Amino acid sequence: MDRKRNRLEFRRKCIQLVSALLYNANLPGFASGSIYKGPSKGVCVPGLNCYSCPGAVGSCPLGALQNALSNLPHKLPLYIAGFFLLTGIVLGRVVCGFLCPFGLIQELLHKIPTPKIKKGQWTRRLSWLKYVVLALFVVALPIWYAFAQGLPVPAFCKYICPAGTLEGGFPLLALRPEYRALAGVLFSWKALLCVAILALCVFMYRAFCRFLCPLGAIYSLFSRLALLAVRVDKDLCDHCGACVRVCQMDIKRVGDHECIHCGQCAQVCHAKAIYFGKEQKPCIQAEQEKPSR
């Protein structure tokens, strides 16, 4: 069982790594400290990946959403609305589990051998904080700046996003010394916040995803609709609870809004009730009903 779980996790890590490399395929940017501005930068990638990263070849969907909201009421955010609708219906939070570079970074940090903070009722309550971040910093503040001051201000990117600081701010300051004089109080705040979040991820599994990430909050809204998702066959499930116990996210049940569909739960389900996709394959049911000899 442990061997199967390790094999599944290795495959998932490979997909995460390939996604991170594809998102940041502009390798010359890391040498020159310049930001890629080619045509693909007008297309959003599914996961959280900073537009200002020297290697980024696409746009972050959160940054695109905030910029689109800043253009209200002069321009409707049709592209980004369609992007989230399509990605949410097809993938949902599978993006979080398989296609997010910052999720990979958090998981690798958590592998550092230290005492770990376990999930509980308090972490489950804190998981609702990301919806507050979504409503306030991604939606309300950009709209307020647009209407009150006529300024496009991506508030989440400007004040909070640790991915932007780690992938964009730190590399650009390291590669372009002339930028260091421009790093003021705001960057110091973001650097401190980024380091604090990364340090917390060493002791707590995917702390940023669970408590602060508004992108995960958006994709979670599609948890009941997503075509690719981990689901439970209610006829086979005996409600032993092993799936919830093994999960390090703050789920109450497999496939709920906190589930990132990593598939670890399926490996501990002795009833073989957990499957991936929209409908369970008939062969799984047939195997369950096959009499033992």
C-alpha positions as protocol buffer text, in pm:
chain_id: "A"
residue {
  index: 1
  type: MET
  ca { x: 0 y: 0 z: 0 }
}
residue {
  index: 2
  type: ASP
  ca { x: 278 y: 244 z: 91 }
}
residue {
  index: 3
  type: ARG
  ca { x: 457 y: 156 z: -232 }
}
residue {
  index: 4
  type: LYS
  ca { x: 143 y: 238 z: -434 }
}
residue {
  index: 5
  type: ARG
  ca { x: 96 y: 565 z: -249 }
}
residue {
  index: 6
  type: ASN
  ca { x: 459 y: 662 z: -307 }
}
residue {
  index: 7
  type: ARG
  ca { x: 433 y: 576 z: -677 }
}
residue {
  index: 8
  type: LEU
  ca { x: 118 y: 787 z: -713 }
}
residue {
  index: 9
  type: GLU
  ca { x: 276 y: 1077 z: -529 }
}
residue {
  index: 10
  type: PHE
  ca { x: 589 y: 1056 z: -746 }
}
residue {
  index: 11
  type: ARG
  ca { x: 376 y: 1079 z: -1061 }
}
residue {
  index: 12
  type: ARG
  ca { x: 189 y: 1377 z: -923 }
}
residue {
  index: 13
  type: LYS
  ca { x: 517 y: 1551 z: -837 }
}
residue {
  index: 14
  type: CYS
  ca { x: 637 y: 1493 z: -1194 }
}
residue {
  index: 15
  type: ILE
  ca { x: 323 y: 1656 z: -1333 }
}
residue {
  index: 16
  type: GLN
  ca { x: 366 y: 1949 z: -1094 }
}
residue {
  index: 17
  type: LEU
  ca { x: 728 y: 1992 z: -1197 }
}
residue {
  index: 18
  type: VAL
  ca { x: 649 y: 1977 z: -1570 }
}
residue {
  index: 19
  type: SER
  ca { x: 372 y: 2234 z: -1519 }
}
residue {
  index: 20
  type: ALA
  ca { x: 610 y: 2469 z: -1336 }
}
residue {
  index: 21
  type: LEU
  ca { x: 866 y: 2435 z: -1617 }
}
residue {
  index: 22
  type: LEU
  ca { x: 606 y: 2499 z: -1886 }
}
residue {
  index: 23
  type: TYR
  ca { x: 474 y: 2807 z: -1703 }
}
residue {
  index: 24
  type: ASN
  ca { x: 830 y: 2941 z: -1676 }
}
residue {
  index: 25
  type: ALA
  ca { x: 980 y: 2832 z: -2008 }
}
residue {
  index: 26
  type: ASN
  ca { x: 1148 y: 3168 z: -2073 }
}
residue {
  index: 27
  type: LEU
  ca { x: 1485 y: 3049 z: -1947 }
}
residue {
  index: 28
  type: PRO
  ca { x: 1682 y: 3348 z: -2090 }
}
residue {
  index: 29
  type: GLY
  ca { x: 1478 y: 3571 z: -1859 }
}
residue {
  index: 30
  type: PHE
  ca { x: 1651 y: 3421 z: -1555 }
}
residue {
  index: 31
  type: ALA
  ca { x: 1988 y: 3517 z: -1699 }
}
residue {
  index: 32
  type: SER
  ca { x: 1895 y: 3869 z: -1807 }
}
residue {
  index: 33
  type: GLY
  ca { x: 1649 y: 3955 z: -1530 }
}
residue {
  index: 34
  type: SER
  ca { x: 1396 y: 4069 z: -1790 }
}
residue {
  index: 35
  type: ILE
  ca { x: 1024 y: 3993 z: -1807 }
}
residue {
  index: 36
  type: TYR
  ca { x: 893 y: 3812 z: -2113 }
}
residue {
  index: 37
  type: LYS
  ca { x: 636 y: 4022 z: -2305 }
}
residue {
  index: 38
  type: GLY
  ca { x: 557 y: 3795 z: -2599 }
}
residue {
  index: 39
  type: PRO
  ca { x: 211 y: 3706 z: -2730 }
}
residue {
  index: 40
  type: SER
  ca { x: 163 y: 3412 z: -2492 }
}
residue {
  index: 41
  type: LYS
  ca { x: 169 y: 3658 z: -2200 }
}
residue {
  index: 42
  type: GLY
  ca { x: -188 y: 3746 z: -2294 }
}
residue {
  index: 43
  type: VAL
  ca { x: -299 y: 3391 z: -2207 }
}
residue {
  index: 44
  type: CYS
  ca { x: -362 y: 3276 z: -1849 }
}
residue {
  index: 45
  type: VAL
  ca { x: -207 y: 2962 z: -1704 }
}
residue {
  index: 46
  type: PRO
  ca { x: -432 y: 2763 z: -1466 }
}
residue {
  index: 47
  type: GLY
  ca { x: -214 y: 2780 z: -1154 }
}
residue {
  index: 48
  type: LEU
  ca { x: -72 y: 3058 z: -939 }
}
residue {
  index: 49
  type: ASN
  ca { x: 238 y: 3182 z: -1124 }
}
residue {
  index: 50
  type: CYS
  ca { x: 355 y: 3544 z: -1112 }
}
residue {
  index: 51
  type: TYR
  ca { x: 339 y: 3750 z: -1431 }
}
residue {
  index: 52
  type: SER
  ca { x: 663 y: 3923 z: -1321 }
}
residue {
  index: 53
  type: CYS
  ca { x: 864 y: 3604 z: -1285 }
}
residue {
  index: 54
  type: PRO
  ca { x: 1157 y: 3633 z: -1531 }
}
residue {
  index: 55
  type: GLY
  ca { x: 1068 y: 3293 z: -1672 }
}
residue {
  index: 56
  type: ALA
  ca { x: 690 y: 3334 z: -1695 }
}
residue {
  index: 57
  type: VAL
  ca { x: 545 y: 3290 z: -2044 }
}
residue {
  index: 58
  type: GLY
  ca { x: 181 y: 3334 z: -1942 }
}
residue {
  index: 59
  type: SER
  ca { x: -33 y: 3545 z: -1712 }
}
residue {
  index: 60
  type: CYS
  ca { x: -150 y: 3462 z: -1362 }
}
residue {
  index: 61
  type: PRO
  ca { x: -531 y: 3427 z: -1360 }
}
residue {
  index: 62
  type: LEU
  ca { x: -559 y: 3621 z: -1033 }
}
residue {
  index: 63
  type: GLY
  ca { x: -363 y: 3914 z: -1172 }
}
residue {
  index: 64
  type: ALA
  ca { x: -570 y: 3906 z: -1490 }
}
residue {
  index: 65
  type: LEU
  ca { x: -893 y: 3904 z: -1287 }
}
residue {
  index: 66
  type: GLN
  ca { x: -787 y: 4202 z: -1076 }
}
residue {
  index: 67
  type: ASN
  ca { x: -680 y: 4401 z: -1382 }
}
residue {
  index: 68
  type: ALA
  ca { x: -1007 y: 4318 z: -1554 }
}
residue {
  index: 69
  type: LEU
  ca { x: -1209 y: 4435 z: -1254 }
}
residue {
  index: 70
  type: SER
  ca { x: -1003 y: 4754 z: -1246 }
}
residue {
  index: 71
  type: ASN
  ca { x: -1130 y: 4833 z: -1598 }
}
residue {
  index: 72
  type: LEU
  ca { x: -1495 y: 4830 z: -1492 }
}
residue {
  index: 73
  type: PRO
  ca { x: -1733 y: 4974 z: -1605 }
}
residue {
  index: 74
  type: HIS
  ca { x: -1554 y: 5059 z: -1931 }
}
residue {
  index: 75
  type: LYS
  ca { x: -1467 y: 4699 z: -2020 }
}
residue {
  index: 76
  type: LEU
  ca { x: -1637 y: 4377 z: -1915 }
}
residue {
  index: 77
  type: PRO
  ca { x: -1408 y: 4094 z: -1792 }
}
residue {
  index: 78
  type: LEU
  ca { x: -1537 y: 3845 z: -2048 }
}
residue {
  index: 79
  type: TYR
  ca { x: -1208 y: 3664 z: -2117 }
}
residue {
  index: 80
  type: ILE
  ca { x: -1116 y: 3597 z: -1756 }
}
residue {
  index: 81
  type: ALA
  ca { x: -1475 y: 3504 z: -1668 }
}
residue {
  index: 82
  type: GLY
  ca { x: -1476 y: 3250 z: -1952 }
}
residue {
  index: 83
  type: PHE
  ca { x: -1133 y: 3122 z: -1846 }
}
residue {
  index: 84
  type: PHE
  ca { x: -1244 y: 3054 z: -1489 }
}
residue {
  index: 85
  type: LEU
  ca { x: -1572 y: 2901 z: -1604 }
}
residue {
  index: 86
  type: LEU
  ca { x: -1401 y: 2661 z: -1845 }
}
residue {
  index: 87
  type: THR
  ca { x: -1111 y: 2572 z: -1615 }
}
residue {
  index: 88
  type: GLY
  ca { x: -1341 y: 2534 z: -1315 }
}
residue {
  index: 89
  type: ILE
  ca { x: -1588 y: 2305 z: -1492 }
}
residue {
  index: 90
  type: VAL
  ca { x: -1318 y: 2087 z: -1648 }
}
residue {
  index: 91
  type: LEU
  ca { x: -1054 y: 2079 z: -1372 }
}
residue {
  index: 92
  type: GLY
  ca { x: -1174 y: 2252 z: -1056 }
}
residue {
  index: 93
  type: ARG
  ca { x: -923 y: 2210 z: -773 }
}
residue {
  index: 94
  type: VAL
  ca { x: -733 y: 1948 z: -969 }
}
residue {
  index: 95
  type: VAL
  ca { x: -538 y: 2260 z: -1069 }
}
residue {
  index: 96
  type: CYS
  ca { x: -434 y: 2301 z: -705 }
}
residue {
  index: 97
  type: GLY
  ca { x: -324 y: 1940 z: -670 }
}
residue {
  index: 98
  type: PHE
  ca { x: -145 y: 1896 z: -1003 }
}
residue {
  index: 99
  type: LEU
  ca { x: -88 y: 2222 z: -1191 }
}
residue {
  index: 100
  type: CYS
  ca { x: 19 y: 2488 z: -940 }
}
residue {
  index: 101
  type: PRO
  ca { x: 391 y: 2566 z: -905 }
}
residue {
  index: 102
  type: PHE
  ca { x: 345 y: 2737 z: -569 }
}
residue {
  index: 103
  type: GLY
  ca { x: 163 y: 2430 z: -442 }
}
residue {
  index: 104
  type: LEU
  ca { x: 468 y: 2223 z: -537 }
}
residue {
  index: 105
  type: ILE
  ca { x: 697 y: 2462 z: -350 }
}
residue {
  index: 106
  type: GLN
  ca { x: 484 y: 2432 z: -37 }
}
residue {
  index: 107
  type: GLU
  ca { x: 481 y: 2053 z: -52 }
}
residue {
  index: 108
  type: LEU
  ca { x: 859 y: 2034 z: -93 }
}
residue {
  index: 109
  type: LEU
  ca { x: 906 y: 2264 z: 207 }
}
residue {
  index: 110
  type: HIS
  ca { x: 676 y: 2043 z: 411 }
}
residue {
  index: 111
  type: LYS
  ca { x: 905 y: 1745 z: 346 }
}
residue {
  index: 112
  type: ILE
  ca { x: 1176 y: 1909 z: 557 }
}
residue {
  index: 113
  type: PRO
  ca { x: 1197 y: 1686 z: 868 }
}
residue {
  index: 114
  type: THR
  ca { x: 1047 y: 1889 z: 1154 }
}
residue {
  index: 115
  type: PRO
  ca { x: 758 y: 1842 z: 1397 }
}
residue {
  index: 116
  type: LYS
  ca { x: 435 y: 1900 z: 1203 }
}
residue {
  index: 117
  type: ILE
  ca { x: 122 y: 2089 z: 1302 }
}
residue {
  index: 118
  type: LYS
  ca { x: -175 y: 1861 z: 1249 }
}
residue {
  index: 119
  type: LYS
  ca { x: -509 y: 1969 z: 1113 }
}
residue {
  index: 120
  type: GLY
  ca { x: -811 y: 2009 z: 1339 }
}
residue {
  index: 121
  type: GLN
  ca { x: -1125 y: 2209 z: 1393 }
}
residue {
  index: 122
  type: TRP
  ca { x: -929 y: 2535 z: 1415 }
}
residue {
  index: 123
  type: THR
  ca { x: -754 y: 2479 z: 1080 }
}
residue {
  index: 124
  type: ARG
  ca { x: -1090 y: 2394 z: 922 }
}
residue {
  index: 125
  type: ARG
  ca { x: -1230 y: 2724 z: 1045 }
}
residue {
  index: 126
  type: LEU
  ca { x: -924 y: 2914 z: 923 }
}
residue {
  index: 127
  type: SER
  ca { x: -970 y: 2763 z: 577 }
}
residue {
  index: 128
  type: TRP
  ca { x: -1262 y: 3001 z: 525 }
}
residue {
  index: 129
  type: LEU
  ca { x: -1020 y: 3295 z: 546 }
}
residue {
  index: 130
  type: LYS
  ca { x: -922 y: 3254 z: 180 }
}
residue {
  index: 131
  type: TYR
  ca { x: -1277 y: 3346 z: 78 }
}
residue {
  index: 132
  type: VAL
  ca { x: -1240 y: 3671 z: 273 }
}
residue {
  index: 133
  type: VAL
  ca { x: -911 y: 3736 z: 91 }
}
residue {
  index: 134
  type: LEU
  ca { x: -1085 y: 3666 z: -240 }
}
residue {
  index: 135
  type: ALA
  ca { x: -1375 y: 3900 z: -168 }
}
residue {
  index: 136
  type: LEU
  ca { x: -1166 y: 4183 z: -23 }
}
residue {
  index: 137
  type: PHE
  ca { x: -830 y: 4186 z: -205 }
}
residue {
  index: 138
  type: VAL
  ca { x: -917 y: 4029 z: -541 }
}
residue {
  index: 139
  type: VAL
  ca { x: -1265 y: 4175 z: -597 }
}
residue {
  index: 140
  type: ALA
  ca { x: -1357 y: 4466 z: -366 }
}
residue {
  index: 141
  type: LEU
  ca { x: -1033 y: 4666 z: -351 }
}
residue {
  index: 142
  type: PRO
  ca { x: -955 y: 4662 z: -726 }
}
residue {
  index: 143
  type: ILE
  ca { x: -1312 y: 4775 z: -799 }
}
residue {
  index: 144
  type: TRP
  ca { x: -1294 y: 5043 z: -529 }
}
residue {
  index: 145
  type: TYR
  ca { x: -964 y: 5178 z: -664 }
}
residue {
  index: 146
  type: ALA
  ca { x: -1110 y: 5180 z: -1016 }
}
residue {
  index: 147
  type: PHE
  ca { x: -1424 y: 5373 z: -923 }
}
residue {
  index: 148
  type: ALA
  ca { x: -1291 y: 5595 z: -645 }
}
residue {
  index: 149
  type: GLN
  ca { x: -946 y: 5683 z: -777 }
}
residue {
  index: 150
  type: GLY
  ca { x: -947 y: 5570 z: -1139 }
}
residue {
  index: 151
  type: LEU
  ca { x: -641 y: 5352 z: -1079 }
}
residue {
  index: 152
  type: PRO
  ca { x: -581 y: 4988 z: -1173 }
}
residue {
  index: 153
  type: VAL
  ca { x: -457 y: 4837 z: -846 }
}
residue {
  index: 154
  type: PRO
  ca { x: -426 y: 4454 z: -822 }
}
residue {
  index: 155
  type: ALA
  ca { x: -452 y: 4459 z: -444 }
}
residue {
  index: 156
  type: PHE
  ca { x: -380 y: 4092 z: -379 }
}
residue {
  index: 157
  type: CYS
  ca { x: -69 y: 4099 z: -596 }
}
residue {
  index: 158
  type: LYS
  ca { x: 42 y: 4429 z: -445 }
}
residue {
  index: 159
  type: TYR
  ca { x: -10 y: 4356 z: -75 }
}
residue {
  index: 160
  type: ILE
  ca { x: -14 y: 3979 z: -20 }
}
residue {
  index: 161
  type: CYS
  ca { x: 86 y: 3737 z: -297 }
}
residue {
  index: 162
  type: PRO
  ca { x: 391 y: 3537 z: -178 }
}
residue {
  index: 163
  type: ALA
  ca { x: 426 y: 3372 z: -521 }
}
residue {
  index: 164
  type: GLY
  ca { x: 482 y: 3714 z: -677 }
}
residue {
  index: 165
  type: THR
  ca { x: 748 y: 3799 z: -421 }
}
residue {
  index: 166
  type: LEU
  ca { x: 923 y: 3463 z: -447 }
}
residue {
  index: 167
  type: GLU
  ca { x: 902 y: 3419 z: -825 }
}
residue {
  index: 168
  type: GLY
  ca { x: 918 y: 3783 z: -933 }
}
residue {
  index: 169
  type: GLY
  ca { x: 1044 y: 4017 z: -662 }
}
residue {
  index: 170
  type: PHE
  ca { x: 1337 y: 3820 z: -524 }
}
residue {
  index: 171
  type: PRO
  ca { x: 1481 y: 3707 z: -862 }
}
residue {
  index: 172
  type: LEU
  ca { x: 1451 y: 4052 z: -1019 }
}
residue {
  index: 173
  type: LEU
  ca { x: 1624 y: 4220 z: -725 }
}
residue {
  index: 174
  type: ALA
  ca { x: 1898 y: 3957 z: -735 }
}
residue {
  index: 175
  type: LEU
  ca { x: 1949 y: 3985 z: -1112 }
}
residue {
  index: 176
  type: ARG
  ca { x: 1894 y: 4359 z: -1152 }
}
residue {
  index: 177
  type: PRO
  ca { x: 2080 y: 4555 z: -879 }
}
residue {
  index: 178
  type: GLU
  ca { x: 1938 y: 4884 z: -1010 }
}
residue {
  index: 179
  type: TYR
  ca { x: 1593 y: 4776 z: -890 }
}
residue {
  index: 180
  type: ARG
  ca { x: 1704 y: 4748 z: -527 }
}
residue {
  index: 181
  type: ALA
  ca { x: 1680 y: 5121 z: -468 }
}
residue {
  index: 182
  type: LEU
  ca { x: 1312 y: 5099 z: -559 }
}
residue {
  index: 183
  type: ALA
  ca { x: 1235 y: 4836 z: -295 }
}
residue {
  index: 184
  type: GLY
  ca { x: 1066 y: 5033 z: -17 }
}
residue {
  index: 185
  type: VAL
  ca { x: 843 y: 4961 z: 280 }
}
residue {
  index: 186
  type: LEU
  ca { x: 583 y: 4777 z: 75 }
}
residue {
  index: 187
  type: PHE
  ca { x: 837 y: 4530 z: -63 }
}
residue {
  index: 188
  type: SER
  ca { x: 981 y: 4481 z: 286 }
}
residue {
  index: 189
  type: TRP
  ca { x: 632 y: 4393 z: 409 }
}
residue {
  index: 190
  type: LYS
  ca { x: 577 y: 4148 z: 125 }
}
residue {
  index: 191
  type: ALA
  ca { x: 919 y: 3991 z: 173 }
}
residue {
  index: 192
  type: LEU
  ca { x: 850 y: 3941 z: 544 }
}
residue {
  index: 193
  type: LEU
  ca { x: 507 y: 3795 z: 470 }
}
residue {
  index: 194
  type: CYS
  ca { x: 649 y: 3564 z: 204 }
}
residue {
  index: 195
  type: VAL
  ca { x: 919 y: 3431 z: 436 }
}
residue {
  index: 196
  type: ALA
  ca { x: 664 y: 3382 z: 714 }
}
residue {
  index: 197
  type: ILE
  ca { x: 431 y: 3186 z: 484 }
}
residue {
  index: 198
  type: LEU
  ca { x: 713 y: 2969 z: 349 }
}
residue {
  index: 199
  type: ALA
  ca { x: 836 y: 2902 z: 703 }
}
residue {
  index: 200
  type: LEU
  ca { x: 483 y: 2804 z: 811 }
}
residue {
  index: 201
  type: CYS
  ca { x: 464 y: 2560 z: 519 }
}
residue {
  index: 202
  type: VAL
  ca { x: 758 y: 2369 z: 668 }
}
residue {
  index: 203
  type: PHE
  ca { x: 545 y: 2286 z: 972 }
}
residue {
  index: 204
  type: MET
  ca { x: 198 y: 2284 z: 817 }
}
residue {
  index: 205
  type: TYR
  ca { x: 94 y: 2120 z: 491 }
}
residue {
  index: 206
  type: ARG
  ca { x: 13 y: 2376 z: 216 }
}
residue {
  index: 207
  type: ALA
  ca { x: -60 y: 2654 z: 464 }
}
residue {
  index: 208
  type: PHE
  ca { x: -103 y: 2921 z: 197 }
}
residue {
  index: 209
  type: CYS
  ca { x: -340 y: 2704 z: -11 }
}
residue {
  index: 210
  type: ARG
  ca { x: -551 y: 2619 z: 289 }
}
residue {
  index: 211
  type: PHE
  ca { x: -585 y: 2959 z: 449 }
}
residue {
  index: 212
  type: LEU
  ca { x: -501 y: 3241 z: 207 }
}
residue {
  index: 213
  type: CYS
  ca { x: -511 y: 3140 z: -162 }
}
residue {
  index: 214
  type: PRO
  ca { x: -800 y: 3310 z: -344 }
}
residue {
  index: 215
  type: LEU
  ca { x: -732 y: 3109 z: -660 }
}
residue {
  index: 216
  type: GLY
  ca { x: -811 y: 2789 z: -472 }
}
residue {
  index: 217
  type: ALA
  ca { x: -1119 y: 2962 z: -334 }
}
residue {
  index: 218
  type: ILE
  ca { x: -1239 y: 3034 z: -690 }
}
residue {
  index: 219
  type: TYR
  ca { x: -1179 y: 2679 z: -812 }
}
residue {
  index: 220
  type: SER
  ca { x: -1349 y: 2537 z: -503 }
}
residue {
  index: 221
  type: LEU
  ca { x: -1674 y: 2695 z: -620 }
}
residue {
  index: 222
  type: PHE
  ca { x: -1676 y: 2434 z: -898 }
}
residue {
  index: 223
  type: SER
  ca { x: -1616 y: 2132 z: -673 }
}
residue {
  index: 224
  type: ARG
  ca { x: -1958 y: 1982 z: -749 }
}
residue {
  index: 225
  type: LEU
  ca { x: -1936 y: 2049 z: -1123 }
}
residue {
  index: 226
  type: ALA
  ca { x: -1577 y: 1965 z: -1220 }
}
residue {
  index: 227
  type: LEU
  ca { x: -1545 y: 1684 z: -1474 }
}
residue {
  index: 228
  type: LEU
  ca { x: -1207 y: 1571 z: -1339 }
}
residue {
  index: 229
  type: ALA
  ca { x: -1241 y: 1507 z: -968 }
}
residue {
  index: 230
  type: VAL
  ca { x: -1202 y: 1243 z: -700 }
}
residue {
  index: 231
  type: ARG
  ca { x: -1540 y: 1100 z: -608 }
}
residue {
  index: 232
  type: VAL
  ca { x: -1689 y: 832 z: -384 }
}
residue {
  index: 233
  type: ASP
  ca { x: -1922 y: 548 z: -484 }
}
residue {
  index: 234
  type: LYS
  ca { x: -2182 y: 568 z: -209 }
}
residue {
  index: 235
  type: ASP
  ca { x: -2289 y: 207 z: -264 }
}
residue {
  index: 236
  type: LEU
  ca { x: -1940 y: 80 z: -190 }
}
residue {
  index: 237
  type: CYS
  ca { x: -1839 y: 324 z: 85 }
}
residue {
  index: 238
  type: ASP
  ca { x: -1869 y: 189 z: 440 }
}
residue {
  index: 239
  type: HIS
  ca { x: -1791 y: 528 z: 603 }
}
residue {
  index: 240
  type: CYS
  ca { x: -1476 y: 407 z: 780 }
}
residue {
  index: 241
  type: GLY
  ca { x: -1324 y: 759 z: 761 }
}
residue {
  index: 242
  type: ALA
  ca { x: -977 y: 646 z: 649 }
}
residue {
  index: 243
  type: CYS
  ca { x: -990 y: 881 z: 350 }
}
residue {
  index: 244
  type: VAL
  ca { x: -1052 y: 1191 z: 562 }
}
residue {
  index: 245
  type: ARG
  ca { x: -789 y: 1091 z: 818 }
}
residue {
  index: 246
  type: VAL
  ca { x: -513 y: 1043 z: 560 }
}
residue {
  index: 247
  type: CYS
  ca { x: -590 y: 1373 z: 384 }
}
residue {
  index: 248
  type: GLN
  ca { x: -375 y: 1666 z: 497 }
}
residue {
  index: 249
  type: MET
  ca { x: -621 y: 1924 z: 364 }
}
residue {
  index: 250
  type: ASP
  ca { x: -918 y: 2043 z: 571 }
}
residue {
  index: 251
  type: ILE
  ca { x: -1178 y: 1826 z: 406 }
}
residue {
  index: 252
  type: LYS
  ca { x: -1494 y: 1696 z: 568 }
}
residue {
  index: 253
  type: ARG
  ca { x: -1548 y: 1445 z: 287 }
}
residue {
  index: 254
  type: VAL
  ca { x: -1370 y: 1338 z: -30 }
}
residue {
  index: 255
  type: GLY
  ca { x: -1427 y: 1580 z: -316 }
}
residue {
  index: 256
  type: ASP
  ca { x: -1558 y: 1872 z: -112 }
}
residue {
  index: 257
  type: HIS
  ca { x: -1447 y: 2234 z: -162 }
}
residue {
  index: 258
  type: GLU
  ca { x: -1119 y: 2181 z: 28 }
}
residue {
  index: 259
  type: CYS
  ca { x: -1017 y: 1869 z: -166 }
}
residue {
  index: 260
  type: ILE
  ca { x: -728 y: 1915 z: -413 }
}
residue {
  index: 261
  type: HIS
  ca { x: -788 y: 1570 z: -570 }
}
residue {
  index: 262
  type: CYS
  ca { x: -437 y: 1441 z: -510 }
}
residue {
  index: 263
  type: GLY
  ca { x: -568 y: 1082 z: -495 }
}
residue {
  index: 264
  type: GLN
  ca { x: -400 y: 973 z: -173 }
}
residue {
  index: 265
  type: CYS
  ca { x: -739 y: 884 z: -26 }
}
residue {
  index: 266
  type: ALA
  ca { x: -800 y: 621 z: -295 }
}
residue {
  index: 267
  type: GLN
  ca { x: -490 y: 431 z: -186 }
}
residue {
  index: 268
  type: VAL
  ca { x: -619 y: 380 z: 171 }
}
residue {
  index: 269
  type: CYS
  ca { x: -979 y: 295 z: 77 }
}
residue {
  index: 270
  type: HIS
  ca { x: -1015 y: -77 z: 150 }
}
residue {
  index: 271
  type: ALA
  ca { x: -1363 y: -76 z: -10 }
}
residue {
  index: 272
  type: LYS
  ca { x: -1223 y: 62 z: -339 }
}
residue {
  index: 273
  type: ALA
  ca { x: -1503 y: 317 z: -334 }
}
residue {
  index: 274
  type: ILE
  ca { x: -1297 y: 619 z: -446 }
}
residue {
  index: 275
  type: TYR
  ca { x: -1249 y: 687 z: -815 }
}
residue {
  index: 276
  type: PHE
  ca { x: -1135 y: 967 z: -1044 }
}
residue {
  index: 277
  type: GLY
  ca { x: -1357 y: 1122 z: -1309 }
}
residue {
  index: 278
  type: LYS
  ca { x: -1724 y: 1180 z: -1369 }
}
residue {
  index: 279
  type: GLU
  ca { x: -1844 y: 819 z: -1361 }
}
residue {
  index: 280
  type: GLN
  ca { x: -1699 y: 508 z: -1207 }
}
residue {
  index: 281
  type: LYS
  ca { x: -1573 y: 251 z: -1456 }
}
residue {
  index: 282
  type: PRO
  ca { x: -1790 y: -63 z: -1470 }
}
residue {
  index: 283
  type: CYS
  ca { x: -1485 y: -287 z: -1423 }
}
residue {
  index: 284
  type: ILE
  ca { x: -1429 y: -146 z: -1074 }
}
residue {
  index: 285
  type: GLN
  ca { x: -1779 y: -243 z: -969 }
}
residue {
  index: 286
  type: ALA
  ca { x: -1743 y: -581 z: -1135 }
}
residue {
  index: 287
  type: GLU
  ca { x: -1423 y: -654 z: -948 }
}
residue {
  index: 288
  type: GLN
  ca { x: -1592 y: -574 z: -621 }
}
residue {
  index: 289
  type: GLU
  ca { x: -1876 y: -818 z: -695 }
}
residue {
  index: 290
  type: LYS
  ca { x: -1649 y: -1097 z: -822 }
}
residue {
  index: 291
  type: PRO
  ca { x: -1667 y: -1386 z: -570 }
}
residue {
  index: 292
  type: SER
  ca { x: -1347 y: -1491 z: -404 }
}
residue {
  index: 293
  type: ARG
  ca { x: -1212 y: -1836 z: -464 }
}
